[in-house]
mmCIF file with all atom_site columns, C-alpha atoms in Angstrom:
data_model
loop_
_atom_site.group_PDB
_atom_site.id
_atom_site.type_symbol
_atom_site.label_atom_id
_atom_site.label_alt_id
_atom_site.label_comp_id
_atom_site.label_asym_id
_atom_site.label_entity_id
_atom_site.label_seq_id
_atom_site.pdbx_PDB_ins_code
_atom_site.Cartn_x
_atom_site.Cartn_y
_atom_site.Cartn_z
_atom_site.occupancy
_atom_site.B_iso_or_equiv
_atom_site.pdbx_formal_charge
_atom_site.auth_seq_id
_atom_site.auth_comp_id
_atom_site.auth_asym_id
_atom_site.auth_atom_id
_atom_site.pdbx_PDB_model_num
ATOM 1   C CA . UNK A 1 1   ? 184.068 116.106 135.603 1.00 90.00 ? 1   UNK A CA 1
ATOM 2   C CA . UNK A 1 2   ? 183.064 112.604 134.429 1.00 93.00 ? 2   UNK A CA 1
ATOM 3   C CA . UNK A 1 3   ? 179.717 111.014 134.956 1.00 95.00 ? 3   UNK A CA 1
ATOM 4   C CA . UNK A 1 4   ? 178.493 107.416 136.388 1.00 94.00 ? 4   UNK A CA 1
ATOM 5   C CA . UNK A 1 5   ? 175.240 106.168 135.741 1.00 94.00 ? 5   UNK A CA 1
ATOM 6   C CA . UNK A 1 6   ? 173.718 102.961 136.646 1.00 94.00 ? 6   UNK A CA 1
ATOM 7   C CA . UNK A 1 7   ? 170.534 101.045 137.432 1.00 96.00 ? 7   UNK A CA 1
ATOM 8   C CA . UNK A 1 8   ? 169.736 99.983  133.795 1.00 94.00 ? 8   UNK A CA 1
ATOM 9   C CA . UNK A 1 9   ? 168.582 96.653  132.522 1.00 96.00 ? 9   UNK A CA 1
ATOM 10  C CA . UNK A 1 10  ? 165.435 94.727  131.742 1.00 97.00 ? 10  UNK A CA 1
ATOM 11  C CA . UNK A 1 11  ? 162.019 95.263  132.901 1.00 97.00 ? 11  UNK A CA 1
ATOM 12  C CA . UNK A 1 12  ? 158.497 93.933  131.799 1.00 97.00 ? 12  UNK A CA 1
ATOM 13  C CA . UNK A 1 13  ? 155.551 96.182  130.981 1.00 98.00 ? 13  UNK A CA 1
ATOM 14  C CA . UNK A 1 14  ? 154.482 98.104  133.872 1.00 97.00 ? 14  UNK A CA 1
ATOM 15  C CA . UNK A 1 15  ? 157.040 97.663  135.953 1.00 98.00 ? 15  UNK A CA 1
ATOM 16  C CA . UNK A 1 16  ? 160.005 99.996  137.492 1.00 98.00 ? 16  UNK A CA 1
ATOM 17  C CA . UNK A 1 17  ? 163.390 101.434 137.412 1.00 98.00 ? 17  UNK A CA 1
ATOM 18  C CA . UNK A 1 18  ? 165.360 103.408 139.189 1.00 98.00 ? 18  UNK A CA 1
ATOM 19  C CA . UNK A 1 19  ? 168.640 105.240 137.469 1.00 98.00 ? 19  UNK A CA 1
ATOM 20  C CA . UNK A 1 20  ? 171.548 106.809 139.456 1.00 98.00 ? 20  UNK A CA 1
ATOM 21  C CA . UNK A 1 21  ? 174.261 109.383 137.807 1.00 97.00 ? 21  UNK A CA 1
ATOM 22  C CA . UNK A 1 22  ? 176.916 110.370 140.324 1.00 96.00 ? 22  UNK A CA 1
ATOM 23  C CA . UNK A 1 23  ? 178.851 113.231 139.357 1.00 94.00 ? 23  UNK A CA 1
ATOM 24  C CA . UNK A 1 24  ? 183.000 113.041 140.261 1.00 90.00 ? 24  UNK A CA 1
ATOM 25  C CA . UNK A 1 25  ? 186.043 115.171 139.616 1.00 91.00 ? 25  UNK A CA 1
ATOM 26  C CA . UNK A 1 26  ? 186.725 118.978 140.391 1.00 88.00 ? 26  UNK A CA 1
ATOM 27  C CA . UNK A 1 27  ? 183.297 120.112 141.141 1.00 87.00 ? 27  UNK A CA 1
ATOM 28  C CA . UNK A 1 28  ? 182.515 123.163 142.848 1.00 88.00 ? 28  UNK A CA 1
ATOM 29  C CA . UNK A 1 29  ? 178.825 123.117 141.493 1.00 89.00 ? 29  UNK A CA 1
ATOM 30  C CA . UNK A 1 30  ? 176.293 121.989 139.520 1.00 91.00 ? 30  UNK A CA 1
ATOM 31  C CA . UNK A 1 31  ? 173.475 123.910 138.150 1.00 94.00 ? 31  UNK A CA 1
ATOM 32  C CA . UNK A 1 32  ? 171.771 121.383 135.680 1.00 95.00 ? 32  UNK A CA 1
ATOM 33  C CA . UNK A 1 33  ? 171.410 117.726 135.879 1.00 96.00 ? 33  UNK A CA 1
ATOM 34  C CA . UNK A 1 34  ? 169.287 115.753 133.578 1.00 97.00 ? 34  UNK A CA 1
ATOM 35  C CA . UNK A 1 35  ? 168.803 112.826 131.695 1.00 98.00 ? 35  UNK A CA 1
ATOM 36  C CA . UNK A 1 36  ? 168.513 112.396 127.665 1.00 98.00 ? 36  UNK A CA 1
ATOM 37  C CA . UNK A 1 37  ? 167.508 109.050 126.055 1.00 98.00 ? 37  UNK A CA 1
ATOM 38  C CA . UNK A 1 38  ? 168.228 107.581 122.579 1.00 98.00 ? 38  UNK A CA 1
ATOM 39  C CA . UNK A 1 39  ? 166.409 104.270 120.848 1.00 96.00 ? 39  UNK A CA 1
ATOM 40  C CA . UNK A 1 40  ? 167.506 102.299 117.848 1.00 92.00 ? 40  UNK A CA 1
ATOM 41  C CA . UNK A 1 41  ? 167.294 104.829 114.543 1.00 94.00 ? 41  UNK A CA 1
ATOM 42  C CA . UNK A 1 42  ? 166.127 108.096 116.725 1.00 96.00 ? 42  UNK A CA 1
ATOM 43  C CA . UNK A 1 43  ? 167.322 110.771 117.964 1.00 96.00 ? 43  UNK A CA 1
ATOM 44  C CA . UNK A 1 44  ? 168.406 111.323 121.196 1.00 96.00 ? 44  UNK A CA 1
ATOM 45  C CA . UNK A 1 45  ? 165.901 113.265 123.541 1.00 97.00 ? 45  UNK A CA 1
ATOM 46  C CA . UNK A 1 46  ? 165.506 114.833 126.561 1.00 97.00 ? 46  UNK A CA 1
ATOM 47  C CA . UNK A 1 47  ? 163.513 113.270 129.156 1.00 98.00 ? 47  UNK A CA 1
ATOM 48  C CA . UNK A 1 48  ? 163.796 115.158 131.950 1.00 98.00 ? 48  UNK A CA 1
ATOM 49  C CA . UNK A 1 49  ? 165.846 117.943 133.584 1.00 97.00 ? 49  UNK A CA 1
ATOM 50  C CA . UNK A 1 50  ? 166.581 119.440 137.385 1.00 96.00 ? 50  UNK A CA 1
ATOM 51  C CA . UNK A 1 51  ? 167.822 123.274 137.396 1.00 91.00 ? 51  UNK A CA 1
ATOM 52  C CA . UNK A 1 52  ? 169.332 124.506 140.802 1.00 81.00 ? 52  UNK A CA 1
ATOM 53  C CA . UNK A 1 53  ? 166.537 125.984 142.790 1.00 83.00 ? 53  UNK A CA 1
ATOM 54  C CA . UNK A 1 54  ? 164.078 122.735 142.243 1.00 83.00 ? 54  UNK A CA 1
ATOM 55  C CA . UNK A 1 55  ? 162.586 123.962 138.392 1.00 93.00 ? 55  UNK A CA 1
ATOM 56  C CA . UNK A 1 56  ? 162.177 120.635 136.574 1.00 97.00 ? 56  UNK A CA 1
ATOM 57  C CA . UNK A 1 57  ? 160.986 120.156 132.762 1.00 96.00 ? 57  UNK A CA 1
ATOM 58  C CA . UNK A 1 58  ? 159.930 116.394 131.663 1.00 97.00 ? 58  UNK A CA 1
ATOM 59  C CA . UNK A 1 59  ? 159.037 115.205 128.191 1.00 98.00 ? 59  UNK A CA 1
ATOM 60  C CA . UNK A 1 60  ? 155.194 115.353 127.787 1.00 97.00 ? 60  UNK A CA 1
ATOM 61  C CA . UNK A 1 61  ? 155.858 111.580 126.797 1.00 97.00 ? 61  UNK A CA 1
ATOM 62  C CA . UNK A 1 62  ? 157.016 110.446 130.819 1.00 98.00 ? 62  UNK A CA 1
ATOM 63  C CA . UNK A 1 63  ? 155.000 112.998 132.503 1.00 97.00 ? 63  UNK A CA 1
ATOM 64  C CA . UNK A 1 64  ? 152.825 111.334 135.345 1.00 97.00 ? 64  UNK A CA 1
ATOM 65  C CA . UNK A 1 65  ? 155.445 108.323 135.188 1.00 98.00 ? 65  UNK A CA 1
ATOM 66  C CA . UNK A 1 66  ? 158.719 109.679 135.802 1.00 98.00 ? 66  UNK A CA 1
ATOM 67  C CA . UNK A 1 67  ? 160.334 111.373 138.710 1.00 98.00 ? 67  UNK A CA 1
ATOM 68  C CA . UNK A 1 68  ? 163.812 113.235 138.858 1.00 97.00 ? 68  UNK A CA 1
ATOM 69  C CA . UNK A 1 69  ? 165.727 114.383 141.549 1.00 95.00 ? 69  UNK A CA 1
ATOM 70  C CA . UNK A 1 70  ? 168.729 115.384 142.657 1.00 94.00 ? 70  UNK A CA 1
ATOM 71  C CA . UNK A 1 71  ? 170.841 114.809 145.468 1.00 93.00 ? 71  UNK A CA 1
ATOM 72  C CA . UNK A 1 72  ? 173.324 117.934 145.604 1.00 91.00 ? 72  UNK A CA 1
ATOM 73  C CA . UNK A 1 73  ? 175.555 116.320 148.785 1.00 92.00 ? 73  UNK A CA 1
ATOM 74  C CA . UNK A 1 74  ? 176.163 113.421 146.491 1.00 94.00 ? 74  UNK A CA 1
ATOM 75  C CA . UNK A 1 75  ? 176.162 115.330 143.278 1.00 93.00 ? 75  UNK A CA 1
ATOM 76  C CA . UNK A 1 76  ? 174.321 112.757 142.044 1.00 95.00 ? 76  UNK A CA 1
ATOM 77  C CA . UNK A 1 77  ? 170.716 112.805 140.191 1.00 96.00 ? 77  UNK A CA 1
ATOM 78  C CA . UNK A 1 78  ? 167.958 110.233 140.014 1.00 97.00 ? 78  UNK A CA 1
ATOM 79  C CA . UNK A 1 79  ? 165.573 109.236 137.317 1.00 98.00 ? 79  UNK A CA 1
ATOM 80  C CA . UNK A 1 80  ? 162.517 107.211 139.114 1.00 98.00 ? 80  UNK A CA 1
ATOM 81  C CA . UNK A 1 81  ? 160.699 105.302 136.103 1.00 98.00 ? 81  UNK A CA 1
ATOM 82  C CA . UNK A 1 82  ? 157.503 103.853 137.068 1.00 98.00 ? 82  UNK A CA 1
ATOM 83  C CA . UNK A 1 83  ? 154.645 102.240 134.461 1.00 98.00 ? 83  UNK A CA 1
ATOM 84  C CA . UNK A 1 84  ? 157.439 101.295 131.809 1.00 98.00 ? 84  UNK A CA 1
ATOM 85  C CA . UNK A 1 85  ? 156.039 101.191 128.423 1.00 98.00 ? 85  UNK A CA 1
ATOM 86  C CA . UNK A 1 86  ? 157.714 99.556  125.400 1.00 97.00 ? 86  UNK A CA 1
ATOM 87  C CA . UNK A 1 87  ? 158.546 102.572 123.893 1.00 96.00 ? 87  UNK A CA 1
ATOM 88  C CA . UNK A 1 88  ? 161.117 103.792 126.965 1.00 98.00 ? 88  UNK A CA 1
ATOM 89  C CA . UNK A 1 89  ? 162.942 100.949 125.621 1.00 98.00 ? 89  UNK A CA 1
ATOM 90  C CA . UNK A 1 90  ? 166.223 103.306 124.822 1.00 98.00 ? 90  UNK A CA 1
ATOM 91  C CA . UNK A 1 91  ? 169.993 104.308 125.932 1.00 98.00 ? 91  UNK A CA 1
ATOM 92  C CA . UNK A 1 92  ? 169.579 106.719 128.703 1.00 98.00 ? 92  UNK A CA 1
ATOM 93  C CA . UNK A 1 93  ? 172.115 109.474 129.215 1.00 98.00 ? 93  UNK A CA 1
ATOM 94  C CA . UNK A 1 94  ? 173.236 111.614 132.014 1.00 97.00 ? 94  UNK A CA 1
ATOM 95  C CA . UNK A 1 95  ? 174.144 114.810 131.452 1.00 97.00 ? 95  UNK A CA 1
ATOM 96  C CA . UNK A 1 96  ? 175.402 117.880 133.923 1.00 96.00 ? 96  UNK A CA 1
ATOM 97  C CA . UNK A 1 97  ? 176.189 121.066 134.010 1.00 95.00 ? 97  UNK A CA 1
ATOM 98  C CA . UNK A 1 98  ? 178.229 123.698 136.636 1.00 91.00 ? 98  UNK A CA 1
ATOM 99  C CA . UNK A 1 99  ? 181.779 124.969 136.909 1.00 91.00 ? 99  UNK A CA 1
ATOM 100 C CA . UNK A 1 100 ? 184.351 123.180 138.701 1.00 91.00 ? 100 UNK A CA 1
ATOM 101 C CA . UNK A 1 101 ? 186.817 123.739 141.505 1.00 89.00 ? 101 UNK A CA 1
ATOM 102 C CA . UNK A 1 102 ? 188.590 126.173 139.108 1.00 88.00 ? 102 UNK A CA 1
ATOM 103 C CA . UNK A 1 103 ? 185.448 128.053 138.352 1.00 87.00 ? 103 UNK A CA 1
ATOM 104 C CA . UNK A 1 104 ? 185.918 127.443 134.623 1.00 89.00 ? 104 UNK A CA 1
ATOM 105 C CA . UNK A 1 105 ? 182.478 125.958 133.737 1.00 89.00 ? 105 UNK A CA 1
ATOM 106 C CA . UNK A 1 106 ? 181.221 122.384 132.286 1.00 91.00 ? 106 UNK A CA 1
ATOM 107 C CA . UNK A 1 107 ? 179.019 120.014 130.930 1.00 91.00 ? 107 UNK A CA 1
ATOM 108 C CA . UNK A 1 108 ? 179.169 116.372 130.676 1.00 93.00 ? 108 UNK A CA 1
ATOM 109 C CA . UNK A 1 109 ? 178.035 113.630 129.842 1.00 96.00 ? 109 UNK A CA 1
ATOM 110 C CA . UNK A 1 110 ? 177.229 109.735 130.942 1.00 94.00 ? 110 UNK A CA 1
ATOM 111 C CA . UNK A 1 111 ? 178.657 106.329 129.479 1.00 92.00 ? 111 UNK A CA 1
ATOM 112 C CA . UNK A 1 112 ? 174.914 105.558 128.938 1.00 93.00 ? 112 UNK A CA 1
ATOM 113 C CA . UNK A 1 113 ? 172.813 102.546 130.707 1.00 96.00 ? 113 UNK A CA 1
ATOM 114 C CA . UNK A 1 114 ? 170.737 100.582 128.742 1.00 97.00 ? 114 UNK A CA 1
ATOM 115 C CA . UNK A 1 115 ? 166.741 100.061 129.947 1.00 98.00 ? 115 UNK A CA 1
ATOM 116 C CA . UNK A 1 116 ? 165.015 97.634  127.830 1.00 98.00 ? 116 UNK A CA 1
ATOM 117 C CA . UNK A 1 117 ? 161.096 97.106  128.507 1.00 97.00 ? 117 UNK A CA 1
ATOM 118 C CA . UNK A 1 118 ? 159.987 93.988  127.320 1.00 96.00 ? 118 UNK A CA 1
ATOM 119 C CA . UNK A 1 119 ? 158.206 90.826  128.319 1.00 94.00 ? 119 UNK A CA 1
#
């Protein structure tokens, strides 16, 4: 199952993305679908994640500012960034989970977009 995400690129203070990850390949379904982010010299964190069934978990950091959702027709999920700070500034991952058309299971990952918040 390989990942696609898009919608990266440079913002000012205060202003907004909006981040796709379409999921493609053998999928029969998909029970988590997230997004991680890593800046220059850190770690990479989670952000936010979407569990089948609607439970979602954000990082106290984007709470308030970000929304995630999940289109399961598309098998694609969405990361709404609003309020962009300087510190979002990072690599943002996509990341899912399920079991495919085979019904072994899987996880993958995203290429990575870049956001940069700057002005």
């Amino acid at each position: 199952v390989q990942l696609q995400a898009s919608g990266g690129g440079l913002v000012q203070p205060g202003g907004s993305l909006r981040l796709s990850c379409a999921a493609s390949g053998s999928v029969f379904s998909i029970r988590d679908m997230g997004w991680y982010r890593q800046a220059p010299g850190k770690q990479r964190e989670l952000v936010a994640v979407i569990i089948s069934g609607g439970r979602i978990n954000y990082a106290d950091s984007v709470k308030g500012r970000f929304t995630i959702s999940r289109d399961d027709a598309k098998n694609t999920v969405y990361l709404q960034m609003n309020s962009l700070k300087p510190e979002d500034t990072a690599v943002y991952y996509c990341t899912a989970a399920g079991t495919t058309a085979w019904g072994k299971g899987f996880g993958s990952w995203g290429q990575g977009t870049q956001v940069t918040v700057s002005s």
